[in-house]
Short mmCIF file of C-alpha atoms in Angstrom, two decimals:
data_model
loop_
_atom_site.label_atom_id
_atom_site.label_comp_id
_atom_site.label_asym_id
_atom_site.label_seq_id
_atom_site.Cartn_x
_atom_site.Cartn_y
_atom_site.Cartn_z
CA UNK A 152 -42.08 23.34 57.72
CA UNK A 153 -42.28 22.91 54.17
CA UNK A 154 -45.21 21.09 52.56
CA UNK A 155 -46.86 20.88 49.26
CA UNK A 156 -50.02 18.95 48.94
CA UNK A 157 -51.95 17.81 45.84
CA UNK A 158 -54.26 14.93 45.08
CA UNK A 159 -52.62 11.62 44.15
CA UNK A 160 -54.78 10.75 41.17
CA UNK A 161 -57.63 12.24 39.11
CA UNK A 162 -59.75 10.82 36.29
CA UNK A 163 -61.64 12.97 33.71
CA UNK A 164 -63.29 12.50 30.35
CA UNK A 165 -62.04 13.65 26.96
CA UNK A 166 -63.55 17.11 26.22
CA UNK A 167 -64.20 17.92 29.81
CA UNK A 168 -62.65 20.39 32.16
CA UNK A 169 -60.58 19.48 35.27
CA UNK A 170 -59.08 21.27 38.08
CA UNK A 171 -55.97 20.09 39.91
CA UNK A 172 -55.59 21.74 43.33
CA UNK A 173 -52.37 22.41 45.30
CA UNK A 174 -51.85 23.90 48.88
CA UNK A 175 -48.49 24.83 50.11
CA UNK A 176 -46.45 25.91 53.27
CA UNK A 177 -43.03 27.00 52.47
CA UNK A 178 -40.18 29.18 53.88
CA UNK A 179 -40.86 32.32 51.79
CA UNK A 180 -42.35 32.53 48.42
CA UNK A 181 -41.02 33.62 45.02
CA UNK A 182 -43.66 32.11 42.94
CA UNK A 183 -45.44 28.83 42.05
CA UNK A 184 -44.88 26.64 38.94
CA UNK A 185 -46.81 24.00 37.31
CA UNK A 186 -45.09 21.38 35.35
CA UNK A 187 -46.39 18.43 33.19
CA UNK A 188 -44.66 15.08 33.33
CA UNK A 189 -45.50 12.19 31.00
CA UNK A 190 -44.65 8.75 32.27
CA UNK A 191 -40.83 8.09 31.98
CA UNK A 192 -39.93 11.59 30.62
CA UNK A 193 -38.76 14.93 32.03
CA UNK A 194 -40.97 17.53 33.56
CA UNK A 195 -41.92 20.41 31.17
CA UNK A 196 -42.81 23.88 32.26
CA UNK A 197 -46.58 24.96 32.09
CA UNK A 198 -47.02 28.07 34.10
CA UNK A 199 -45.99 30.51 36.72
CA UNK A 200 -47.64 32.57 39.26
CA UNK A 201 -46.32 35.04 41.61
CA UNK A 202 -49.33 37.41 41.94
CA UNK A 203 -52.82 36.47 43.04
CA UNK A 204 -55.11 35.82 40.28
CA UNK A 205 -55.69 33.72 37.12
CA UNK A 206 -53.03 33.32 34.38
CA UNK A 207 -54.43 31.97 31.15
CA UNK A 208 -52.54 30.17 28.55
CA UNK A 209 -54.50 28.60 25.97
CA UNK A 210 -56.31 25.50 27.25
CA UNK A 211 -54.34 25.72 30.53
CA UNK A 212 -54.98 28.33 33.22
CA UNK A 213 -53.40 28.55 36.69
CA UNK A 214 -54.73 30.43 39.65
CA UNK A 215 -52.92 31.56 42.85
CA UNK A 216 -54.03 32.78 46.28
CA UNK A 217 -51.01 33.69 48.42
CA UNK A 218 -53.14 34.38 51.53
CA UNK A 219 -54.58 30.98 51.43
CA UNK A 220 -51.41 29.24 50.24
CA UNK A 221 -53.46 27.72 47.40
CA UNK A 222 -53.18 27.11 43.66
CA UNK A 223 -55.00 25.31 40.92
CA UNK A 224 -54.34 24.19 37.38
CA UNK A 225 -57.35 24.32 35.15
CA UNK A 226 -57.27 22.14 31.98
CA UNK A 227 -60.04 22.73 29.39
CA UNK A 228 -61.17 20.73 26.47
CA UNK A 229 -59.36 17.69 27.74
CA UNK A 230 -57.43 15.50 25.15
CA UNK A 231 -56.11 11.94 25.57
CA UNK A 232 -52.55 13.35 25.35
CA UNK A 233 -53.07 15.32 28.61
CA UNK A 234 -52.92 12.00 30.53
CA UNK A 235 -49.86 12.70 32.59
CA UNK A 236 -48.58 13.79 36.04
CA UNK A 237 -48.94 17.56 36.98
CA UNK A 238 -46.46 18.75 39.52
CA UNK A 239 -47.03 21.77 41.64
CA UNK A 240 -43.71 23.50 42.70
CA UNK A 241 -42.77 26.60 44.76
CA UNK A 242 -39.63 28.55 44.40
CA UNK A 243 -38.83 29.58 47.99
CA UNK A 244 -37.78 33.01 49.18
CA UNK A 245 -34.38 31.92 50.61
CA UNK A 246 -31.30 32.96 48.67
CA UNK A 247 -30.72 29.60 47.63
CA UNK A 248 -33.15 29.79 44.78
CA UNK A 249 -34.63 26.37 45.88
CA UNK A 250 -37.69 24.89 44.23
CA UNK A 251 -39.70 22.51 46.27
CA UNK A 252 -41.96 20.04 44.46
CA UNK A 253 -45.30 18.35 45.45
CA UNK A 254 -45.64 14.65 44.80
CA UNK A 255 -47.55 15.31 41.66
CA UNK A 256 -51.13 14.41 40.53
CA UNK A 257 -51.71 11.69 37.98
CA UNK A 258 -54.33 12.72 35.58
CA UNK A 259 -56.16 9.90 33.50
CA UNK A 260 -58.10 11.10 30.49
CA UNK A 261 -60.54 8.57 29.27
CA UNK A 262 -62.61 8.48 26.17
CA UNK B 182 -31.07 23.66 20.51
CA UNK B 183 -31.26 24.72 24.31
CA UNK B 184 -31.00 21.52 26.34
CA UNK B 185 -29.83 19.77 29.39
CA UNK B 186 -28.05 16.53 28.62
CA UNK B 187 -27.86 13.71 31.08
CA UNK B 188 -25.98 10.50 30.59
CA UNK B 189 -26.42 7.61 30.94
CA UNK B 190 -30.16 7.11 30.39
CA UNK B 191 -30.27 3.73 32.06
CA UNK B 192 -27.66 2.31 34.46
CA UNK B 193 -27.66 -1.07 36.36
CA UNK B 194 -24.80 -1.39 38.92
CA UNK B 195 -23.78 -3.43 42.07
CA UNK B 196 -23.64 -2.20 45.54
CA UNK B 197 -20.32 -0.31 46.17
CA UNK B 198 -19.11 0.29 42.80
CA UNK B 199 -18.58 4.02 42.22
CA UNK B 200 -20.35 5.79 39.43
CA UNK B 201 -20.87 9.17 37.91
CA UNK B 202 -23.98 10.59 36.17
CA UNK B 203 -22.98 13.47 33.85
CA UNK B 204 -25.07 16.56 33.19
CA UNK B 205 -24.34 19.39 30.69
CA UNK B 206 -26.46 22.40 29.85
CA UNK B 207 -25.80 24.78 26.90
CA UNK B 208 -27.98 27.64 27.96
CA UNK B 209 -25.23 29.47 30.21
CA UNK B 210 -27.38 28.98 33.25
CA UNK B 211 -25.95 29.80 36.74
CA UNK B 212 -28.15 27.40 38.52
CA UNK B 213 -28.08 23.61 38.37
CA UNK B 214 -29.59 21.04 40.56
CA UNK B 215 -30.05 17.27 40.93
CA UNK B 216 -33.35 15.60 42.01
CA UNK B 217 -34.38 12.09 42.72
CA UNK B 218 -37.90 10.90 42.00
CA UNK B 219 -39.51 8.11 43.67
CA UNK B 220 -43.08 6.98 43.64
CA UNK B 221 -45.23 8.86 46.04
CA UNK B 222 -42.49 11.26 47.04
CA UNK B 223 -42.17 13.41 44.07
CA UNK B 224 -39.00 15.15 43.03
CA UNK B 225 -36.48 15.59 46.09
CA UNK B 226 -33.44 17.85 45.67
CA UNK B 227 -30.05 16.16 46.33
CA UNK B 228 -27.61 19.08 45.77
CA UNK B 229 -27.74 22.39 43.99
CA UNK B 230 -25.18 24.91 42.68
CA UNK B 231 -25.66 28.65 42.24
CA UNK B 232 -22.54 29.03 40.08
CA UNK B 233 -19.13 27.66 39.49
CA UNK B 234 -17.42 26.19 42.52
CA UNK B 235 -20.62 27.05 44.62
CA UNK B 236 -22.43 24.05 45.79
CA UNK B 237 -24.85 23.29 48.63
CA UNK B 238 -26.80 20.41 49.96
CA UNK B 239 -30.57 19.88 49.18
CA UNK B 240 -32.96 17.73 51.22
CA UNK B 241 -31.40 14.27 50.65
CA UNK B 242 -27.63 14.68 50.07
CA UNK B 243 -26.41 11.56 52.00
CA UNK B 244 -24.47 9.26 49.85
CA UNK B 245 -23.99 11.66 46.94
CA UNK B 246 -21.31 14.18 45.89
CA UNK B 247 -21.27 16.79 43.18
CA UNK B 248 -18.78 19.17 41.63
CA UNK B 249 -19.16 22.29 39.62
CA UNK B 250 -15.73 23.12 38.07
CA UNK B 251 -17.29 24.62 34.80
CA UNK B 252 -20.55 26.52 34.25
CA UNK B 253 -22.05 24.01 31.88
CA UNK B 254 -21.16 20.72 33.77
CA UNK B 255 -22.59 19.33 37.12
CA UNK B 256 -21.93 15.75 37.52
CA UNK B 257 -23.38 13.60 40.19
CA UNK B 258 -21.28 11.17 41.91
CA UNK B 259 -22.14 8.02 43.85
CA UNK B 260 -19.12 6.78 45.83
CA UNK B 261 -20.49 3.66 47.14
CA UNK B 262 -24.04 3.11 45.70
CA UNK B 263 -26.53 1.35 47.88
CA UNK B 264 -29.87 -0.32 46.78
CA UNK B 265 -31.82 2.52 48.52
CA UNK B 266 -30.20 4.87 45.88
CA UNK B 267 -32.35 3.03 43.12
CA UNK B 268 -34.22 5.77 41.63
CA UNK B 269 -34.97 8.08 38.64
CA UNK B 270 -32.54 11.05 38.73
CA UNK B 271 -33.04 14.41 37.02
CA UNK B 272 -30.56 17.16 36.47
CA UNK B 273 -32.09 20.81 35.99
CA UNK B 274 -30.96 24.19 35.28
CA UNK B 275 -32.25 27.64 35.35
CA UNK B 276 -31.21 31.45 35.28
CA UNK B 277 -30.79 32.87 38.61
CA UNK B 278 -31.09 36.15 40.40
CA UNK B 279 -33.75 38.40 41.74
CA UNK B 280 -35.08 39.18 38.18
CA UNK B 281 -35.22 35.42 37.38
CA UNK B 282 -37.45 34.09 39.91
CA UNK B 283 -39.95 33.33 37.04
CA UNK B 284 -37.36 31.20 35.11
CA UNK B 285 -38.47 27.65 35.01
CA UNK B 286 -36.22 24.67 35.52
CA UNK B 287 -35.07 23.02 32.49
CA UNK B 288 -34.77 19.24 32.94
CA UNK B 289 -32.54 16.69 31.38
CA UNK B 290 -34.25 13.29 30.24
CA UNK B 291 -33.52 11.47 33.30
CA UNK B 292 -31.25 8.60 34.49
CA UNK B 293 -32.89 5.36 35.83
CA UNK B 294 -30.46 3.76 38.20
CA UNK B 295 -30.71 0.38 39.61
CA UNK B 296 -28.40 -0.67 42.47
CA UNK B 297 -28.38 -4.37 43.12
#
């Protein structure tokens, strides 16, 4: 079956580092995306991983292990504006180009 | 500016009254999709389209229709809305093809629908 799991909520302190985990079981695999979604707004693209390893992009990094069906998003030097939901999504390997989303992790950054 | 435009942003309607939510993109994307987002359930795909005149069901298609007569437009139609279709709806588009698996989805700003 298809399943993407991530924690429902996390809280972290401004300036700290937080890691948001995601595990997945999907029909085929053509890459894993992370999106950020502020309350009431559209999701926006953060990162894409298709090969094992770490991709770094400024304060945000994303890691993938295909053999474990596991990814994480690492946010460094947290800012208040990072308070948002973070969505893990997998692009399946079927011809339909389908993207499956996890339920999202709500991150609260406190002062 | 590259964008996906959805209308309306907010809609309150009554059970059984047909409605259409429009979606248009100006990026010449082949792939378009509709999602609904409900608390605790995340984004669930309703319908998608790989290109003009090519549409297919997603995970939760019941009660919805779509059409893709032009590349830029992908309207979502609720023939007879019911209260369980109260949700936040997003239209999204992306490039498609084997060389475009890394192409992210571009989302519209969402339509908050309430059916009473």
